[in-house]
Coordinates of N, CA and C in Angstrom, one line a residue:
M11 N 43.7 -47.7 -154.4 CA 44.5 -48.5 -153.5 C 43.9 -48.4 -152.1
K12 N 43.5 -47.2 -151.6 CA 42.9 -47.0 -150.3 C 41.6 -47.7 -150.2
Q13 N 40.8 -47.7 -151.3 CA 39.5 -48.3 -151.4 C 39.7 -49.8 -151.2
N14 N 40.7 -50.4 -151.8 CA 40.9 -51.9 -151.7 C 41.3 -52.2 -150.3
I15 N 42.1 -51.4 -149.6 CA 42.5 -51.7 -148.2 C 41.3 -51.6 -147.3
C16 N 40.5 -50.6 -147.5 CA 39.2 -50.4 -146.7 C 38.3 -51.6 -147.0
T17 N 38.2 -52.0 -148.2 CA 37.4 -53.2 -148.5 C 37.9 -54.4 -147.8
M18 N 39.2 -54.7 -147.9 CA 39.8 -55.8 -147.2 C 39.6 -55.8 -145.7
K19 N 39.7 -54.6 -145.1 CA 39.5 -54.5 -143.7 C 38.1 -54.7 -143.3
M20 N 37.1 -54.2 -144.1 CA 35.7 -54.5 -143.9 C 35.4 -56.0 -144.0
K21 N 35.9 -56.6 -144.9 CA 35.7 -58.1 -145.1 C 36.2 -58.8 -143.9
T22 N 37.4 -58.4 -143.4 CA 38.0 -59.1 -142.2 C 37.1 -58.9 -141.0
V23 N 36.6 -57.6 -140.8 CA 35.7 -57.4 -139.7 C 34.5 -58.2 -139.8
L24 N 33.9 -58.2 -141.0 CA 32.6 -59.0 -141.2 C 32.9 -60.5 -140.9
A25 N 34.0 -61.0 -141.4 CA 34.3 -62.4 -141.2 C 34.5 -62.7 -139.7
T26 N 35.1 -61.8 -139.0 CA 35.3 -62.0 -137.5 C 34.0 -61.9 -136.8
V27 N 33.1 -61.0 -137.1 CA 31.8 -60.9 -136.5 C 31.0 -62.1 -136.8
T28 N 31.0 -62.6 -138.0 CA 30.3 -63.9 -138.4 C 30.8 -65.0 -137.6
I29 N 32.1 -65.2 -137.4 CA 32.7 -66.3 -136.7 C 32.2 -66.2 -135.2
L30 N 32.3 -65.0 -134.6 CA 31.8 -64.8 -133.3 C 30.4 -65.1 -133.1
M31 N 29.5 -64.7 -134.0 CA 28.1 -65.0 -133.9 C 27.8 -66.5 -134.1
L32 N 28.6 -67.2 -134.9 CA 28.4 -68.6 -135.1 C 28.7 -69.3 -133.8
G33 N 29.8 -68.8 -133.1 CA 30.2 -69.4 -131.8 C 29.1 -69.2 -130.8
L34 N 28.4 -68.1 -130.8 CA 27.4 -67.8 -129.8 C 26.0 -68.4 -130.1
A35 N 25.8 -68.8 -131.3 CA 24.5 -69.3 -131.8 C 24.0 -70.4 -130.9
P36 N 24.8 -71.5 -130.6 CA 24.2 -72.6 -129.7 C 23.8 -72.1 -128.4
A37 N 24.6 -71.2 -127.8 CA 24.2 -70.6 -126.4 C 22.9 -69.8 -126.5
L38 N 22.8 -69.0 -127.5 CA 21.6 -68.2 -127.7 C 20.4 -69.1 -127.9
A39 N 20.6 -70.1 -128.8 CA 19.4 -71.0 -129.1 C 18.9 -71.7 -127.9
S40 N 19.8 -72.2 -127.0 CA 19.4 -72.9 -125.8 C 18.6 -72.0 -124.9
D41 N 19.0 -70.7 -124.7 CA 18.3 -69.8 -123.9 C 16.9 -69.6 -124.4
E42 N 16.8 -69.4 -125.7 CA 15.5 -69.1 -126.3 C 14.6 -70.3 -126.2
N43 N 15.1 -71.5 -126.3 CA 14.2 -72.7 -126.2 C 13.8 -73.0 -124.8
D44 N 14.5 -72.5 -123.8 CA 14.0 -72.7 -122.4 C 12.6 -72.2 -122.2
K45 N 12.4 -71.0 -122.6 CA 11.0 -70.4 -122.4 C 10.8 -69.4 -123.5
M46 N 10.1 -69.7 -124.5 CA 9.8 -68.8 -125.6 C 8.8 -67.8 -125.1
E47 N 9.0 -66.5 -125.3 CA 8.1 -65.5 -124.9 C 7.3 -64.9 -126.0
E48 N 7.7 -65.1 -127.3 CA 6.9 -64.6 -128.4 C 7.1 -65.4 -129.6
I49 N 6.2 -65.3 -130.5 CA 6.2 -66.0 -131.8 C 6.0 -64.9 -132.9
I50 N 6.7 -65.1 -134.0 CA 6.6 -64.1 -135.1 C 5.5 -64.6 -136.1
V51 N 4.7 -63.7 -136.4 CA 3.6 -64.0 -137.4 C 3.9 -63.0 -138.6
Q52 N 4.1 -63.6 -139.8 CA 4.3 -62.8 -141.0 C 3.2 -62.9 -142.0
A53 N 2.5 -61.8 -142.3 CA 1.4 -61.8 -143.2 C 1.9 -61.3 -144.5
P54 N 2.0 -62.1 -145.6 CA 2.4 -61.6 -146.9 C 1.2 -61.4 -147.8
M55 N 1.3 -60.4 -148.6 CA 0.3 -60.1 -149.6 C 0.9 -59.6 -150.9
S56 N 0.4 -60.2 -152.0 CA 0.9 -59.7 -153.3 C 0.2 -58.5 -153.7
V57 N 0.9 -57.5 -154.2 CA 0.4 -56.2 -154.6 C 0.8 -55.9 -156.0
E58 N -0.1 -55.5 -156.9 CA 0.2 -55.1 -158.2 C 0.4 -53.6 -158.3
R59 N 1.5 -53.2 -158.9 CA 1.7 -51.7 -159.0 C 2.0 -51.4 -160.5
K60 N 1.5 -50.3 -161.0 CA 1.8 -49.9 -162.4 C 2.9 -49.0 -162.3
A61 N 3.9 -49.3 -163.1 CA 5.1 -48.5 -163.3 C 5.0 -47.8 -164.7
L62 N 4.8 -46.6 -164.7 CA 4.6 -45.9 -166.0 C 6.0 -45.5 -166.6
H63 N 6.4 -46.3 -167.6 CA 7.6 -45.9 -168.3 C 7.3 -44.9 -169.3
S64 N 6.1 -45.0 -169.9 CA 5.6 -44.0 -170.8 C 4.0 -44.1 -170.8
A65 N 3.4 -43.1 -171.3 CA 1.9 -43.1 -171.3 C 1.3 -44.3 -172.0
A66 N 2.1 -44.7 -173.1 CA 1.6 -45.8 -173.9 C 2.0 -47.2 -173.4
D67 N 2.9 -47.2 -172.4 CA 3.4 -48.5 -171.9 C 3.4 -48.6 -170.4
P68 N 2.3 -48.8 -169.8 CA 2.3 -49.0 -168.3 C 2.6 -50.4 -168.0
T69 N 3.7 -50.6 -167.3 CA 4.1 -52.0 -166.9 C 3.6 -52.3 -165.5
V70 N 3.0 -53.5 -165.3 CA 2.5 -53.9 -164.0 C 3.5 -54.8 -163.4
K71 N 3.9 -54.4 -162.2 CA 4.8 -55.2 -161.4 C 4.0 -55.8 -160.2
T72 N 4.3 -57.0 -159.9 CA 3.8 -57.6 -158.7 C 4.8 -57.7 -157.6
E73 N 4.5 -57.1 -156.4 CA 5.5 -57.1 -155.3 C 4.8 -57.8 -154.2
V74 N 5.6 -58.4 -153.3 CA 5.0 -59.0 -152.1 C 5.3 -58.0 -150.9
V75 N 4.3 -57.6 -150.3 CA 4.5 -56.8 -149.0 C 4.2 -57.7 -147.9
E76 N 4.8 -57.4 -146.8 CA 4.7 -58.3 -145.6 C 4.6 -57.5 -144.3
L77 N 3.7 -57.9 -143.5 CA 3.6 -57.3 -142.2 C 4.0 -58.3 -141.1
T78 N 5.1 -58.0 -140.4 CA 5.6 -58.9 -139.4 C 5.3 -58.4 -138.0
R79 N 4.7 -59.3 -137.2 CA 4.3 -58.9 -135.9 C 4.7 -59.9 -134.9
K80 N 5.0 -59.5 -133.6 CA 5.3 -60.4 -132.6 C 4.1 -60.7 -131.7
L81 N 3.9 -62.0 -131.4 CA 2.8 -62.4 -130.6 C 3.3 -62.9 -129.2
Y82 N 2.9 -62.2 -128.2 CA 3.4 -62.6 -126.8 C 2.7 -63.9 -126.4
I83 N 3.5 -64.8 -125.9 CA 3.0 -66.1 -125.4 C 3.5 -66.4 -124.0
G84 N 4.2 -65.5 -123.4 CA 4.8 -65.8 -122.1 C 3.8 -66.1 -121.0
D85 N 2.5 -65.8 -121.2 CA 1.5 -66.0 -120.2 C 0.8 -67.4 -120.4
L86 N 1.3 -68.2 -121.4 CA 0.7 -69.5 -121.7 C 1.5 -70.6 -121.1
D87 N 0.9 -71.6 -120.6 CA 1.6 -72.9 -120.3 C 1.3 -73.9 -121.3
L88 N 2.2 -74.0 -122.3 CA 1.9 -74.8 -123.5 C 2.1 -76.3 -123.2
S89 N 2.2 -76.7 -122.0 CA 2.1 -78.1 -121.6 C 0.6 -78.5 -121.4
K90 N -0.2 -77.5 -121.4 CA -1.7 -77.7 -121.2 C -2.4 -77.5 -122.5
H91 N -3.3 -78.5 -122.8 CA -4.0 -78.5 -124.1 C -4.8 -77.2 -124.3
A92 N -5.4 -76.7 -123.2 CA -6.3 -75.5 -123.4 C -5.4 -74.3 -123.8
D93 N -4.2 -74.2 -123.3 CA -3.3 -73.1 -123.6 C -2.8 -73.2 -125.0
V94 N -2.6 -74.5 -125.5 CA -2.2 -74.7 -126.9 C -3.3 -74.2 -127.8
K95 N -4.6 -74.5 -127.5 CA -5.7 -74.0 -128.2 C -5.8 -72.5 -128.2
E96 N -5.5 -71.9 -127.1 CA -5.5 -70.4 -127.0 C -4.4 -69.9 -127.9
L97 N -3.2 -70.5 -127.9 CA -2.1 -70.0 -128.8 C -2.6 -70.1 -130.3
E98 N -3.2 -71.2 -130.7 CA -3.7 -71.3 -132.0 C -4.7 -70.2 -132.4
S99 N -5.6 -69.9 -131.4 CA -6.6 -68.9 -131.6 C -5.9 -67.5 -131.7
R100 N -4.9 -67.3 -130.9 CA -4.2 -66.0 -131.0 C -3.4 -65.8 -132.3
I101 N -2.8 -66.9 -132.8 CA -2.1 -66.9 -134.1 C -3.1 -66.5 -135.2
E102 N -4.2 -67.2 -135.2 CA -5.3 -67.0 -136.2 C -5.8 -65.6 -136.2
Q103 N -6.0 -65.1 -135.0 CA -6.6 -63.7 -134.9 C -5.5 -62.7 -135.3
M104 N -4.3 -62.9 -134.9 CA -3.2 -61.9 -135.4 C -3.0 -62.0 -136.9
A105 N -3.2 -63.2 -137.5 CA -3.1 -63.3 -138.9 C -4.2 -62.6 -139.6
K106 N -5.4 -62.7 -139.1 CA -6.5 -62.0 -139.7 C -6.4 -60.5 -139.5
D107 N -6.0 -60.0 -138.3 CA -5.8 -58.6 -138.1 C -4.7 -58.0 -139.0
S108 N -3.6 -58.8 -139.2 CA -2.5 -58.3 -140.0 C -2.9 -58.2 -141.5
C109 N -3.6 -59.2 -141.9 CA -4.0 -59.2 -143.3 C -5.1 -58.1 -143.6
K110 N -5.9 -57.8 -142.6 CA -6.8 -56.7 -142.7 C -6.1 -55.4 -142.8
K111 N -5.1 -55.2 -142.0 CA -4.3 -54.0 -142.0 C -3.6 -53.8 -143.4
L112 N -3.0 -54.9 -143.9 CA -2.4 -54.9 -145.2 C -3.4 -54.5 -146.3
N113 N -4.6 -55.1 -146.2 CA -5.6 -54.8 -147.2 C -6.0 -53.3 -147.1
A114 N -6.0 -52.7 -145.9 CA -6.4 -51.3 -145.8 C -5.3 -50.5 -146.4
M115 N -4.0 -50.9 -146.3 CA -2.9 -50.1 -146.9 C -2.8 -50.3 -148.4
F116 N -3.1 -51.5 -148.8 CA -3.0 -51.9 -150.3 C -4.3 -52.6 -150.7
P117 N -5.3 -51.8 -151.0 CA -6.6 -52.4 -151.3 C -6.5 -53.3 -152.5
L118 N -7.2 -54.4 -152.4 CA -7.2 -55.4 -153.5 C -8.4 -55.1 -154.4
G119 N -8.4 -55.7 -155.6 CA -9.5 -55.6 -156.5 C -10.6 -56.5 -156.2
D120 N -11.2 -57.0 -157.2 CA -12.4 -57.9 -157.0 C -12.1 -59.2 -156.3
S121 N -10.9 -59.6 -156.4 CA -10.5 -60.9 -155.8 C -10.2 -60.8 -154.3
R122 N -10.7 -59.8 -153.7 CA -10.3 -59.5 -152.3 C -10.5 -60.7 -151.4
S123 N -11.6 -61.4 -151.4 CA -11.8 -62.5 -150.4 C -10.8 -63.6 -150.6
R124 N -10.5 -64.0 -151.9 CA -9.6 -65.1 -152.1 C -8.2 -64.7 -151.7
D125 N -7.8 -63.5 -152.0 CA -6.4 -63.0 -151.6 C -6.3 -62.8 -150.1
A126 N -7.4 -62.4 -149.5 CA -7.4 -62.2 -148.0 C -7.3 -63.6 -147.3
R127 N -8.0 -64.6 -147.8 CA -7.9 -65.9 -147.3 C -6.5 -66.5 -147.4
R128 N -5.9 -66.3 -148.6 CA -4.6 -66.7 -148.9 C -3.6 -66.0 -147.9
C129 N -3.8 -64.8 -147.7 CA -2.9 -64.0 -146.8 C -3.0 -64.6 -145.4
V130 N -4.2 -64.9 -144.9 CA -4.4 -65.4 -143.6 C -3.7 -66.8 -143.5
E131 N -4.0 -67.6 -144.5 CA -3.4 -69.0 -144.4 C -1.9 -68.9 -144.4
R132 N -1.3 -68.1 -145.2 CA 0.2 -68.0 -145.2 C 0.7 -67.4 -143.9
A133 N 0.0 -66.4 -143.3 CA 0.4 -65.9 -142.0 C 0.4 -66.9 -140.9
I134 N -0.7 -67.7 -140.9 CA -0.8 -68.8 -139.9 C 0.4 -69.8 -140.1
K135 N 0.6 -70.2 -141.4 CA 1.7 -71.1 -141.7 C 3.0 -70.6 -141.3
S136 N 3.2 -69.3 -141.4 CA 4.5 -68.7 -141.0 C 4.9 -68.9 -139.5
A137 N 3.9 -69.1 -138.7 CA 4.1 -69.2 -137.3 C 4.2 -70.6 -136.8
M138 N 3.9 -71.6 -137.7 CA 3.8 -73.0 -137.3 C 5.1 -73.6 -136.7
A139 N 6.2 -73.3 -137.3 CA 7.5 -73.8 -136.8 C 7.8 -73.3 -135.4
E140 N 7.6 -72.0 -135.2 CA 7.8 -71.5 -133.9 C 6.8 -72.0 -132.8
K141 N 5.6 -72.1 -133.3 CA 4.5 -72.7 -132.4 C 4.9 -74.1 -131.9
Q142 N 5.3 -74.9 -132.9 CA 5.7 -76.3 -132.5 C 7.0 -76.3 -131.6
A143 N 7.9 -75.4 -131.9 CA 9.1 -75.3 -131.0 C 8.7 -74.9 -129.6
A144 N 7.8 -73.9 -129.5 CA 7.3 -73.5 -128.2 C 6.6 -74.6 -127.4
I145 N 5.8 -75.4 -128.1 CA 5.1 -76.5 -127.5 C 6.1 -77.6 -127.0
T146 N 7.1 -77.9 -127.9 CA 8.1 -78.9 -127.6 C 8.9 -78.4 -126.4
A147 N 9.3 -77.1 -126.3 CA 10.1 -76.6 -125.2 C 9.3 -76.7 -123.9
A148 N 8.0 -76.6 -124.0 CA 7.2 -76.6 -122.8 C 7.0 -78.1 -122.2
Q149 N 7.2 -79.1 -123.0 CA 7.0 -80.5 -122.6 C 8.0 -80.9 -121.6

């Protein structure tokens, strides 16, 4: 019975917090869109791991590991074409660096270059929506 009461109280608290956060969301969003200071770049990489259930039955699982990094853009004036190009260059460089770090932590097999390219492409793509939002906010 005590557990049910605690569960009900926790659900009530969570519902209240959710409602409060939803009420604040428009205000928070407008502040962020006024001047974006950073963009998130997420570099995902598929990693195969062997899980040994027994010596005769090694099971291979594929997991996705991801490195998430923040890219500072507060020094750019994204109403200027040259700064937009600089932003694109920074995103690409951070994507390459992130994938390189992931590859060092989780070395890939023979298909290293294909998987590394895929990682970089996905990392760049992960930042595109925020990049466009930052450019739009600067206009």
